[in-house]
mmCIF file of C-alpha atoms in Angstrom:
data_model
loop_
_atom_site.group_PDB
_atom_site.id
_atom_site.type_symbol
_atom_site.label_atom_id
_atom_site.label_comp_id
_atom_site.label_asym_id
_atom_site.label_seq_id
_atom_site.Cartn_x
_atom_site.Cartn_y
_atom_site.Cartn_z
ATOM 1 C CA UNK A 1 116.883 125.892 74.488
ATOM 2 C CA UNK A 2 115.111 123.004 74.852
ATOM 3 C CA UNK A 3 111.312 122.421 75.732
ATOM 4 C CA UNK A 4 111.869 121.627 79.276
ATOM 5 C CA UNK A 5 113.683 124.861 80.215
ATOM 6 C CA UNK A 6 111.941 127.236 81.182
ATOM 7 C CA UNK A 7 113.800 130.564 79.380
ATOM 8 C CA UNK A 8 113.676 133.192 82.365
ATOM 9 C CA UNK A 9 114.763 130.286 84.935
ATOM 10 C CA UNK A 10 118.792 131.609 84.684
ATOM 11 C CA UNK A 11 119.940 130.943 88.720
ATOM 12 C CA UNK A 12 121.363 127.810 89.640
ATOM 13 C CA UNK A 13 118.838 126.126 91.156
ATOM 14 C CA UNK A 14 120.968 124.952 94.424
ATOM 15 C CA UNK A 15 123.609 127.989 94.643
ATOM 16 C CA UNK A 16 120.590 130.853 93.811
ATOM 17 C CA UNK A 17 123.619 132.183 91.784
ATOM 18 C CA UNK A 18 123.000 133.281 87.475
ATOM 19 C CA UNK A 19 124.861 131.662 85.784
ATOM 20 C CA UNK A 20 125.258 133.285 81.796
ATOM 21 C CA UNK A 21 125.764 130.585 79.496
ATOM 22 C CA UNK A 22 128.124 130.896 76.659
ATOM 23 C CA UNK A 23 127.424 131.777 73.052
ATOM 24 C CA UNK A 24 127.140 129.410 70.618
ATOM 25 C CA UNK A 25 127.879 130.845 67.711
ATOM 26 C CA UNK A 26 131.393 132.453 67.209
ATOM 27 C CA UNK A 27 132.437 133.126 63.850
ATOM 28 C CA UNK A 28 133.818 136.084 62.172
ATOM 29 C CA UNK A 29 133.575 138.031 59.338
ATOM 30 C CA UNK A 30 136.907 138.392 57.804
ATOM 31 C CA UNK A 31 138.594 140.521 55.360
ATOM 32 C CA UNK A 32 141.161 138.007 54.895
ATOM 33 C CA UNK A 33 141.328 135.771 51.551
ATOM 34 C CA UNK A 34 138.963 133.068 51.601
ATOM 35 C CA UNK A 35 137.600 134.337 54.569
ATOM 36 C CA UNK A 36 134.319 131.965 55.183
ATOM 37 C CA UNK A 37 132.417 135.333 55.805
ATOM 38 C CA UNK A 38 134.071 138.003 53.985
ATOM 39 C CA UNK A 39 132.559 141.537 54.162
ATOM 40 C CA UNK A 40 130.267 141.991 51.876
ATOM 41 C CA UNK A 41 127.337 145.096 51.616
ATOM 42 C CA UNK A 42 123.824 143.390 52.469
ATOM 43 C CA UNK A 43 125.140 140.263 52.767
ATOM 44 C CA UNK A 44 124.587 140.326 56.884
ATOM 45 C CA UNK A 45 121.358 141.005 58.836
ATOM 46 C CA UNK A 46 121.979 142.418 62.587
ATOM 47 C CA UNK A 47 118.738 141.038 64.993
ATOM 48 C CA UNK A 48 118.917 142.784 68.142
ATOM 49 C CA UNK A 49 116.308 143.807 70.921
ATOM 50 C CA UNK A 50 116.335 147.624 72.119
ATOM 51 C CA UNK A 51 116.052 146.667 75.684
ATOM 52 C CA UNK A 52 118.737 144.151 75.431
ATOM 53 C CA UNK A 53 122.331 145.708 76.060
ATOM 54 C CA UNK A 54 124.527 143.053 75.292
ATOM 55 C CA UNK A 55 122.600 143.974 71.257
ATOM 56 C CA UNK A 56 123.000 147.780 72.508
ATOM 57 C CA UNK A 57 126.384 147.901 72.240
ATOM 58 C CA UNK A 58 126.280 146.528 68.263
ATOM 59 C CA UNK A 59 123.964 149.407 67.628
ATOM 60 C CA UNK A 60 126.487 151.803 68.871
ATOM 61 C CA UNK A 61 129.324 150.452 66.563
ATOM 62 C CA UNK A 62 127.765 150.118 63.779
ATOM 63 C CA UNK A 63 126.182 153.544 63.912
ATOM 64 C CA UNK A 64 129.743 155.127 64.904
ATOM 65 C CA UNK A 65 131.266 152.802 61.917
ATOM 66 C CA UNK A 66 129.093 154.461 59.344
ATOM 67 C CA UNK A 67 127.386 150.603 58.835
ATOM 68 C CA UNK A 68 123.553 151.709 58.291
ATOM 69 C CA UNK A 69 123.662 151.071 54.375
ATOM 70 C CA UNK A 70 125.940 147.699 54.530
ATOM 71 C CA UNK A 71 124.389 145.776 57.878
ATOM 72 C CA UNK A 72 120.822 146.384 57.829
ATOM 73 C CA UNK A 73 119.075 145.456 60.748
ATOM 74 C CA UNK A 74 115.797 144.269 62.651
ATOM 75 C CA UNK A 75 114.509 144.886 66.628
ATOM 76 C CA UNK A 76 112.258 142.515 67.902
ATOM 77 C CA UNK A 77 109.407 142.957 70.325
ATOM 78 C CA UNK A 78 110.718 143.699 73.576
ATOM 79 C CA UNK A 79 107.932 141.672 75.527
ATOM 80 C CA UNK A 80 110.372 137.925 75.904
ATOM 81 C CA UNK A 81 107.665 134.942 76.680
ATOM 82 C CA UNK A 82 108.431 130.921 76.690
ATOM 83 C CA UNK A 83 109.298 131.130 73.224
ATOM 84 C CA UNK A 84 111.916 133.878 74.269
ATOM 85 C CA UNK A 85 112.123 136.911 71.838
ATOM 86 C CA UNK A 86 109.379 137.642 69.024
ATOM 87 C CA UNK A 87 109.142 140.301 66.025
ATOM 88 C CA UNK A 88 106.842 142.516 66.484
ATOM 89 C CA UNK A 89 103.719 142.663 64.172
ATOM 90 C CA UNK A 90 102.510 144.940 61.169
ATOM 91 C CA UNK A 91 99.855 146.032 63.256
ATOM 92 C CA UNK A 92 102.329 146.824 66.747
ATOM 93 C CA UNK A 93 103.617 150.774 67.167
ATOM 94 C CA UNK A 94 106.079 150.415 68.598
ATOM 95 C CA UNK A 95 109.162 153.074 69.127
ATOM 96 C CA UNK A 96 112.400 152.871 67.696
ATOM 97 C CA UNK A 97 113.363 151.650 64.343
ATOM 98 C CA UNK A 98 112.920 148.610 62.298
ATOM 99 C CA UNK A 99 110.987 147.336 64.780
ATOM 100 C CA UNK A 100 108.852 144.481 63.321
ATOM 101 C CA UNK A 101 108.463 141.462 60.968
ATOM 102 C CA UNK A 102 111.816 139.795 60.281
ATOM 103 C CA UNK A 103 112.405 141.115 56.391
ATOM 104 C CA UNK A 104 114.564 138.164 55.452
ATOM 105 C CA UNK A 105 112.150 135.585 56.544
ATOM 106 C CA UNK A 106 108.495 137.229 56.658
ATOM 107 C CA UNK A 107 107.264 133.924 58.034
ATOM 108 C CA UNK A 108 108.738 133.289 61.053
ATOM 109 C CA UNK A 109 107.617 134.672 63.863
ATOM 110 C CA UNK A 110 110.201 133.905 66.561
ATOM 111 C CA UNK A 111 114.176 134.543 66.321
ATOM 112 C CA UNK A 112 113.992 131.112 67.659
ATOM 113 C CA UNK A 113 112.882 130.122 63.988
ATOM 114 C CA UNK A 114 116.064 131.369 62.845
ATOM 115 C CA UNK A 115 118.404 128.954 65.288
ATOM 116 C CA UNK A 116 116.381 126.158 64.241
ATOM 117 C CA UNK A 117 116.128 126.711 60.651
ATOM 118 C CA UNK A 118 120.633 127.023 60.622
ATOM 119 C CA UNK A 119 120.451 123.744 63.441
ATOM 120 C CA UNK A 120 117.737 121.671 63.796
ATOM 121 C CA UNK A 121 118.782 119.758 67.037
ATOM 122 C CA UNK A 122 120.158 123.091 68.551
ATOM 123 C CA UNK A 123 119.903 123.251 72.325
ATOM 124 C CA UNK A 124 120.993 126.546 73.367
ATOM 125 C CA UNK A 125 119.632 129.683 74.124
ATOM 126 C CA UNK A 126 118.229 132.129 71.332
ATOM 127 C CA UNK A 127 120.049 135.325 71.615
ATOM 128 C CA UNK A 128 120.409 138.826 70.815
ATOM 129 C CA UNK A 129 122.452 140.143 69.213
ATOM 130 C CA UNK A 130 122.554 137.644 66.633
ATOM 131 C CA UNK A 131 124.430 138.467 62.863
ATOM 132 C CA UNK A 132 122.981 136.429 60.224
ATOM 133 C CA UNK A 133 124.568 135.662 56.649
ATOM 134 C CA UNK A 134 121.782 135.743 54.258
ATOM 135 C CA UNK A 135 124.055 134.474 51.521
ATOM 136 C CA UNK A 136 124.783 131.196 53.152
ATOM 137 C CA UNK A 137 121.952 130.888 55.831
ATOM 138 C CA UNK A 138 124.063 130.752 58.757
ATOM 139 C CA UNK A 139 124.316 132.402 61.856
ATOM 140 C CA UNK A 140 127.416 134.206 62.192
ATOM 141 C CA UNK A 141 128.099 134.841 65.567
ATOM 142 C CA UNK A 142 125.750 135.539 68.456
ATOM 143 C CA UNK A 143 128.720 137.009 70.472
ATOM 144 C CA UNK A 144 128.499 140.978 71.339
ATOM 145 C CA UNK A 145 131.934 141.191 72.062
ATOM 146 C CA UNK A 146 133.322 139.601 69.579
ATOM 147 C CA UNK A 147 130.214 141.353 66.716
ATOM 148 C CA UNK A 148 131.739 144.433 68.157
ATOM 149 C CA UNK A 149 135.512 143.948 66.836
ATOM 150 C CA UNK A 150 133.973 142.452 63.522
ATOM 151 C CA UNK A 151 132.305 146.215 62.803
ATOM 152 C CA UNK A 152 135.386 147.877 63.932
ATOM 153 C CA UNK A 153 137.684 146.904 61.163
ATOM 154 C CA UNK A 154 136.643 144.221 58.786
ATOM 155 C CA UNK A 155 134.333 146.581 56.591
ATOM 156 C CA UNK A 156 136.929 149.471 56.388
ATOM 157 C CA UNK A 157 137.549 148.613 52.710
ATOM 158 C CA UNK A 158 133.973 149.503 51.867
ATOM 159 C CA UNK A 159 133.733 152.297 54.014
ATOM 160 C CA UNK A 160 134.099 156.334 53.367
ATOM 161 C CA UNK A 161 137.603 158.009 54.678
ATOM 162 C CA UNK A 162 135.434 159.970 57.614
ATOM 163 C CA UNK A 163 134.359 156.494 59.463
ATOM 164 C CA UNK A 164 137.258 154.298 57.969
ATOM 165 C CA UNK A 165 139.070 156.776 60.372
ATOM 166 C CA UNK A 166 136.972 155.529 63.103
ATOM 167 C CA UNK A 167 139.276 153.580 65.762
ATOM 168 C CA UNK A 168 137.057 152.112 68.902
ATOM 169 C CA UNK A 169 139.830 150.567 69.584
ATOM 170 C CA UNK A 170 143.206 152.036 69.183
ATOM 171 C CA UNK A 171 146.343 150.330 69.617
ATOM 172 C CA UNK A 172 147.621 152.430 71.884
ATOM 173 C CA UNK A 173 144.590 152.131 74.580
ATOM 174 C CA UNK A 174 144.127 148.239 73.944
ATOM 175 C CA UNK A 175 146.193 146.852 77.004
ATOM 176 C CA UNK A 176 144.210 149.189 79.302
ATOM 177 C CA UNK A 177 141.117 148.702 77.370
ATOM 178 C CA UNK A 178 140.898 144.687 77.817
ATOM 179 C CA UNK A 179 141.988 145.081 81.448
ATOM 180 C CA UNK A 180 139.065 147.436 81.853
ATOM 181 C CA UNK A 181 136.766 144.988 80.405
ATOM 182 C CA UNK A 182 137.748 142.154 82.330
ATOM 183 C CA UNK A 183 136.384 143.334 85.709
ATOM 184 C CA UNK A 184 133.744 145.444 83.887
ATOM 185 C CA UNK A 185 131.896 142.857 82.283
ATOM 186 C CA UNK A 186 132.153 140.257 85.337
ATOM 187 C CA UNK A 187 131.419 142.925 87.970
ATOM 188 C CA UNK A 188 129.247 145.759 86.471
ATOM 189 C CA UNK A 189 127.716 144.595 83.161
ATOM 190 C CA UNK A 190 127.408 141.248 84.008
ATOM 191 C CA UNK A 191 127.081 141.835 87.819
ATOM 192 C CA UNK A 192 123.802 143.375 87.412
ATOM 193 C CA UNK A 193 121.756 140.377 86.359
ATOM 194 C CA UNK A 194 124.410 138.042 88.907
ATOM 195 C CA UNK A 195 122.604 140.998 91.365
ATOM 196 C CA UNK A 196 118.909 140.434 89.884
ATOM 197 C CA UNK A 197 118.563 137.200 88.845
ATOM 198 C CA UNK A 198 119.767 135.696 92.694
ATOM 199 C CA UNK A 199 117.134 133.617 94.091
ATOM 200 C CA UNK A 200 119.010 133.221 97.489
ATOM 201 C CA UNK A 201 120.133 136.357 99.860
ATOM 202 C CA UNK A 202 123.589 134.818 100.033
ATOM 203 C CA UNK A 203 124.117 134.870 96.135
ATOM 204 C CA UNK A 204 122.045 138.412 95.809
ATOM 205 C CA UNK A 205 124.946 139.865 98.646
ATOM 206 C CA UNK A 206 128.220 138.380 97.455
ATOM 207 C CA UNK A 207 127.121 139.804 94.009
ATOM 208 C CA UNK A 208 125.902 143.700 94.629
ATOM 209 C CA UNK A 209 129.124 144.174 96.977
ATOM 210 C CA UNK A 210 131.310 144.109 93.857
ATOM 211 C CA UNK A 211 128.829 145.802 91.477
ATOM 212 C CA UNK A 212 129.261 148.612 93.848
ATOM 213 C CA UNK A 213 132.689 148.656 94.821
ATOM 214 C CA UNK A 214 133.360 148.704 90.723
ATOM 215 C CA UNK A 215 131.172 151.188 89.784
ATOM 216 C CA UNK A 216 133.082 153.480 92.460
ATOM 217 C CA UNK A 217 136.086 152.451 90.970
ATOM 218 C CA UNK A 218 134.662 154.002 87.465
ATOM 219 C CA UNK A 219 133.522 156.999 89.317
ATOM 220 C CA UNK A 220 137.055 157.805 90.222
ATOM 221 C CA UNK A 221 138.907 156.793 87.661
ATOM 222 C CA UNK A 222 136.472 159.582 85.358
ATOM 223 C CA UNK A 223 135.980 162.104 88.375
ATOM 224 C CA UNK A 224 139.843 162.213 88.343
ATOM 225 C CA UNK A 225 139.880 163.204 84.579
ATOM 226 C CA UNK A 226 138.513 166.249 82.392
ATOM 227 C CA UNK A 227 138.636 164.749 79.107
ATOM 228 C CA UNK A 228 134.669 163.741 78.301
ATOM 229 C CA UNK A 229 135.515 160.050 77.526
ATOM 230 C CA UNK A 230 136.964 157.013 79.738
ATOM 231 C CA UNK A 231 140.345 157.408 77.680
ATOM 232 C CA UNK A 232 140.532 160.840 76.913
ATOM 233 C CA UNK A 233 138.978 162.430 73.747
ATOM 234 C CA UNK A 234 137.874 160.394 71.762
ATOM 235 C CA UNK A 235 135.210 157.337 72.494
ATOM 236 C CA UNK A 236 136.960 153.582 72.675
ATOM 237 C CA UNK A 237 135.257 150.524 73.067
ATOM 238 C CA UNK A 238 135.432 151.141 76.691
ATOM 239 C CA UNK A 239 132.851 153.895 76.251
ATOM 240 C CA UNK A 240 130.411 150.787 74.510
ATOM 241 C CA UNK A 241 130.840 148.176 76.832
ATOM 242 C CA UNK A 242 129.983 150.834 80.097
ATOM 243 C CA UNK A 243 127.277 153.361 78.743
ATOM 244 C CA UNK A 244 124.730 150.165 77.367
ATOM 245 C CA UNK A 245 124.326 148.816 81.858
ATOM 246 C CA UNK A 246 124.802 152.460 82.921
ATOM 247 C CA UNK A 247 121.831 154.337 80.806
ATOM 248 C CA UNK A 248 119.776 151.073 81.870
ATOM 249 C CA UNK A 249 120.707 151.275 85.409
ATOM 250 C CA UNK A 250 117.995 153.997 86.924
ATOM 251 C CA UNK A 251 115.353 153.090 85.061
ATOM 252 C CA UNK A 252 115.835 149.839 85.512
ATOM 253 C CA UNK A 253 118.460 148.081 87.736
ATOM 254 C CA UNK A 254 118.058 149.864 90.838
ATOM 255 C CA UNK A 255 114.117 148.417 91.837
ATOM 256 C CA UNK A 256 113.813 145.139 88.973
ATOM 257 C CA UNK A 257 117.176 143.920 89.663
ATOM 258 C CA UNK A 258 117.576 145.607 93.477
ATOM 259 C CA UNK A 259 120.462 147.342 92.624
ATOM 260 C CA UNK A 260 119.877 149.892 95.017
ATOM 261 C CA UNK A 261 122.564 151.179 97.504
ATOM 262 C CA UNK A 262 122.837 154.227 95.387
ATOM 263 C CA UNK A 263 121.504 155.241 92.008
ATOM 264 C CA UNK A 264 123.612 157.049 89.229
ATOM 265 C CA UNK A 265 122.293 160.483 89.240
ATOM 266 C CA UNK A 266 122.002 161.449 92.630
ATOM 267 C CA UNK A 267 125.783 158.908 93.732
ATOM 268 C CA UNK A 268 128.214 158.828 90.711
ATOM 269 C CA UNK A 269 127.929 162.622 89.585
ATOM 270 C CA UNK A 270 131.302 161.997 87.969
ATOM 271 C CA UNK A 271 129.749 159.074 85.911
ATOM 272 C CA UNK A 272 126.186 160.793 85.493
ATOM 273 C CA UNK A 273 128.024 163.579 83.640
ATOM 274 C CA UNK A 274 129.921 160.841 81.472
ATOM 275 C CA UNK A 275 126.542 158.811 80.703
ATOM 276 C CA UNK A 276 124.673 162.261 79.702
ATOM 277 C CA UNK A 277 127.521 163.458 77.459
ATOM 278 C CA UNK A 278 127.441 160.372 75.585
ATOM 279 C CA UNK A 279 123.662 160.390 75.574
ATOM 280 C CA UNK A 280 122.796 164.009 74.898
ATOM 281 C CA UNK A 281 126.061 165.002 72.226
ATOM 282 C CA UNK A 282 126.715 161.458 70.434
ATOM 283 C CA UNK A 283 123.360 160.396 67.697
ATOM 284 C CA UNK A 284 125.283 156.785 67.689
ATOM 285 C CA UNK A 285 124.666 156.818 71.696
ATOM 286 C CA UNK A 286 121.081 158.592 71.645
ATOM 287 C CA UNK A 287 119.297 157.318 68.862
ATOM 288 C CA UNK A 288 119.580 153.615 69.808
ATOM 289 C CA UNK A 289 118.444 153.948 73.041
ATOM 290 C CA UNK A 290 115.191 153.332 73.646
ATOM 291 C CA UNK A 291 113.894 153.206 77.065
ATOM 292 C CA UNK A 292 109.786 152.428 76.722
ATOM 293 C CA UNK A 293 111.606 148.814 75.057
ATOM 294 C CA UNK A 294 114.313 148.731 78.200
ATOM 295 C CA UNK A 295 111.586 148.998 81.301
ATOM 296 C CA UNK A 296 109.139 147.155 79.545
ATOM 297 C CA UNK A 297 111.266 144.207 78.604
ATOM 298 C CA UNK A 298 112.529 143.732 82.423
ATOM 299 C CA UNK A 299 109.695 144.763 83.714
ATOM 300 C CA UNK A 300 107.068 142.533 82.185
ATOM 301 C CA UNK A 301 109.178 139.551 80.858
ATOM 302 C CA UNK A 302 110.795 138.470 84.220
ATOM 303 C CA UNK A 303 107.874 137.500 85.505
ATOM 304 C CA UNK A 304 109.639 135.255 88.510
ATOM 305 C CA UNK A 305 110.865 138.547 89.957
ATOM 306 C CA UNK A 306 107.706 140.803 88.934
ATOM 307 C CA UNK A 307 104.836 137.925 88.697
ATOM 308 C CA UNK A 308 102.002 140.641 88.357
ATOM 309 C CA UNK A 309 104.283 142.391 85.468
ATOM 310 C CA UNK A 310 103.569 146.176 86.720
ATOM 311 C CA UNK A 311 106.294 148.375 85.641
ATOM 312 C CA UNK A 312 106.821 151.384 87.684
ATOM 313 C CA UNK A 313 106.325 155.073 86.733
ATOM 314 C CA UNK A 314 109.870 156.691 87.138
ATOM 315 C CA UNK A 315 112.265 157.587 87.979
ATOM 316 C CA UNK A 316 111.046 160.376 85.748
ATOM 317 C CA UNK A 317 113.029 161.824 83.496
ATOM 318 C CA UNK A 318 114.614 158.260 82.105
ATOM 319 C CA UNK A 319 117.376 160.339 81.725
ATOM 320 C CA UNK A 320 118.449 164.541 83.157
ATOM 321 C CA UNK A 321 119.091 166.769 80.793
ATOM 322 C CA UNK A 322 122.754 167.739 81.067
ATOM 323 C CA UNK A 323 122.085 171.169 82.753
ATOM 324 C CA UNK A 324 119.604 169.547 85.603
ATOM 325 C CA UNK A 325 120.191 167.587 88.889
ATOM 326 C CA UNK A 326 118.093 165.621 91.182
ATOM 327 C CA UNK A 327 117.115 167.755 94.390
ATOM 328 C CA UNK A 328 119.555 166.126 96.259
ATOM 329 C CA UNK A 329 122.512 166.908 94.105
ATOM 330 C CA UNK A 330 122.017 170.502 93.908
ATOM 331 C CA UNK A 331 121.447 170.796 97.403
ATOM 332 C CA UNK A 332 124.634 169.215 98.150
ATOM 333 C CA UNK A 333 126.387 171.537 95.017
ATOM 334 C CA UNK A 334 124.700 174.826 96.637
ATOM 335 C CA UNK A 335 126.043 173.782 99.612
ATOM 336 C CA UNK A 336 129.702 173.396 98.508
ATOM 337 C CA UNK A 337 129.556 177.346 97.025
#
């Protein structure tokens, strides 16, 4: 990003519409011969932010892959300032896991550092997640998506039977699987910041009418099913993609980003109960979430929608247990007996 933007300025400045820009890195690692980036144990370093959850869903897969011992990884500090993202110091607690100094360069203090030492004229914007080849100094890819179907397959040959067995994303559920991303990502995942990041009422209306009309599209499609998962069973990349805006979207989305017709636990029950499943009964879903780095991050980096940086209280708990409902919910459930 160059010196002149300013890193949190995202909505078109005439339209008041965001705008995501594209990532610049897309390369994969390969199990093919000759492969530029073949899989390899420790050759890759994963640099993601908790609070991010485009680098969310690469903690997921490569927790559900069995990946911990091949593609180490590092959070950085969730607080993103002019410089955008930072590792945290020796000296910061912070929650979560390998959350501090970068490892593979102990000087550099900025992921920023790491773009500039792979390009030195490079003008784009210094993202999470971001796989790094230590082996050849080069940024791999800074694409979730694509990061995602990387840990899905390419390292099977190293891996144990029990997560070799692993399928995200099964060849029978792949037709309905890209479909469901396609309006996911551009609607709900994506729709959120379109929602939070509009500097115009115009642009902040034509983009919360679909975010809504979408996520009641989800609550159907799983209200009308009693298998725990969005395609049955067993958890698909579907599952990924959804649960990293959806566990974010209480805590978060419905005051920073004014996402706020209704809220998930008390007007998707059918999608509460999916989001809780995953988060209560599935480590790779619970244990890389990390919600003091989510409402911080928003909170007290996006400073043009919060200038004074105060992030709220609740709603309180980040998440319901499985076996609890908001007041509302079991009035409304007592009422139905």
């Amino acid at each position: 990003m160059s010196g002149s933007s300013k890193i949190t300025g995202w909505a078109d400045s005439k339209t008041g519409e965001f705008k995501r820009g594209q990532s610049a890195f897309r390369n994969f690692i390969s199990k093919k011969p000759s492969a530029e980036f073949p899989p390899e144990r420790g050759r890759y370093h994963l640099y993601v932010s908790y609070a991010c959850p485009w680098a969310h869903r690469t903690l997921i897969a490569r927790k559900m892959k069995g990946l911990e011992e091949i593609i180490p990884y590092t959070s950085v500090h969730w607080h993103m300032q002019e410089k955008g993202w930072r590792f945290a110091t020796t000296d910061e607690k912070l929650p979560g896991e390998h959350v501090g100094p970068d490892p593979v360069h102990p000087d550099y203090t900025h992921l920023r550092d790491i773009y500039f030492a792979v390009d030195a004229d490079y003008k784009g914007r210094f993202t999470v997640p971001t796989l790094y080849d230590i082996k050849q100094n080069k940024i791999v890819s800074n694409e979730s998506s694509e990061i995602l179907r990387m840990f899905y397959t390419e390292f099977d040959d190293i891996l144990s039977e029990e997560y070799k067995k692993v399928d995200l994303f099964p060849q029978h559920l792949q037709e309905e699987i890209e479909s469901t991303n396609g309006w996911t990502y551009n609607d709900i995942n994506n729709g959120v910041y379109k929602t939070g990041f509009a500097s115009t009422q115009e642009a902040y209306e034509s983009a919360i009418a679909p975010l809504f009309t979408s996520l009641a599209r989800v609550e159907s499609h799983l209200a009308s099913q009693s298998h725990p998962y969005y395609f049955g069973n067993t958890i698909t990349e579907a599952d990924i993609r959804l649960f990293t805006t959806i566990i974010r979207f209480d805590p978060v989305y419905v005051q920073h980003f004014k996402c706020n017709i209704r809220d998930i636990r008390s007007g998707f029950p059918a999608l509460h109960r999916w989001m809780r499943h995953l988060y209560w009964n599935v480590p790779a879903f619970h244990d890389t979430t990390q919600f003091e780095h989510i409402k911080r991050h928003y909170t007290r980096s996006h400073t043009q929608i919060n200038p004074p940086s105060i992030t709220p209280v609740g709603p309180l708990p980040d998440i319901l247990p499985e076996d609890e409902e908001v007041e509302a919910v079991k009035a409304a459930l007592s009422g139905k007996k």
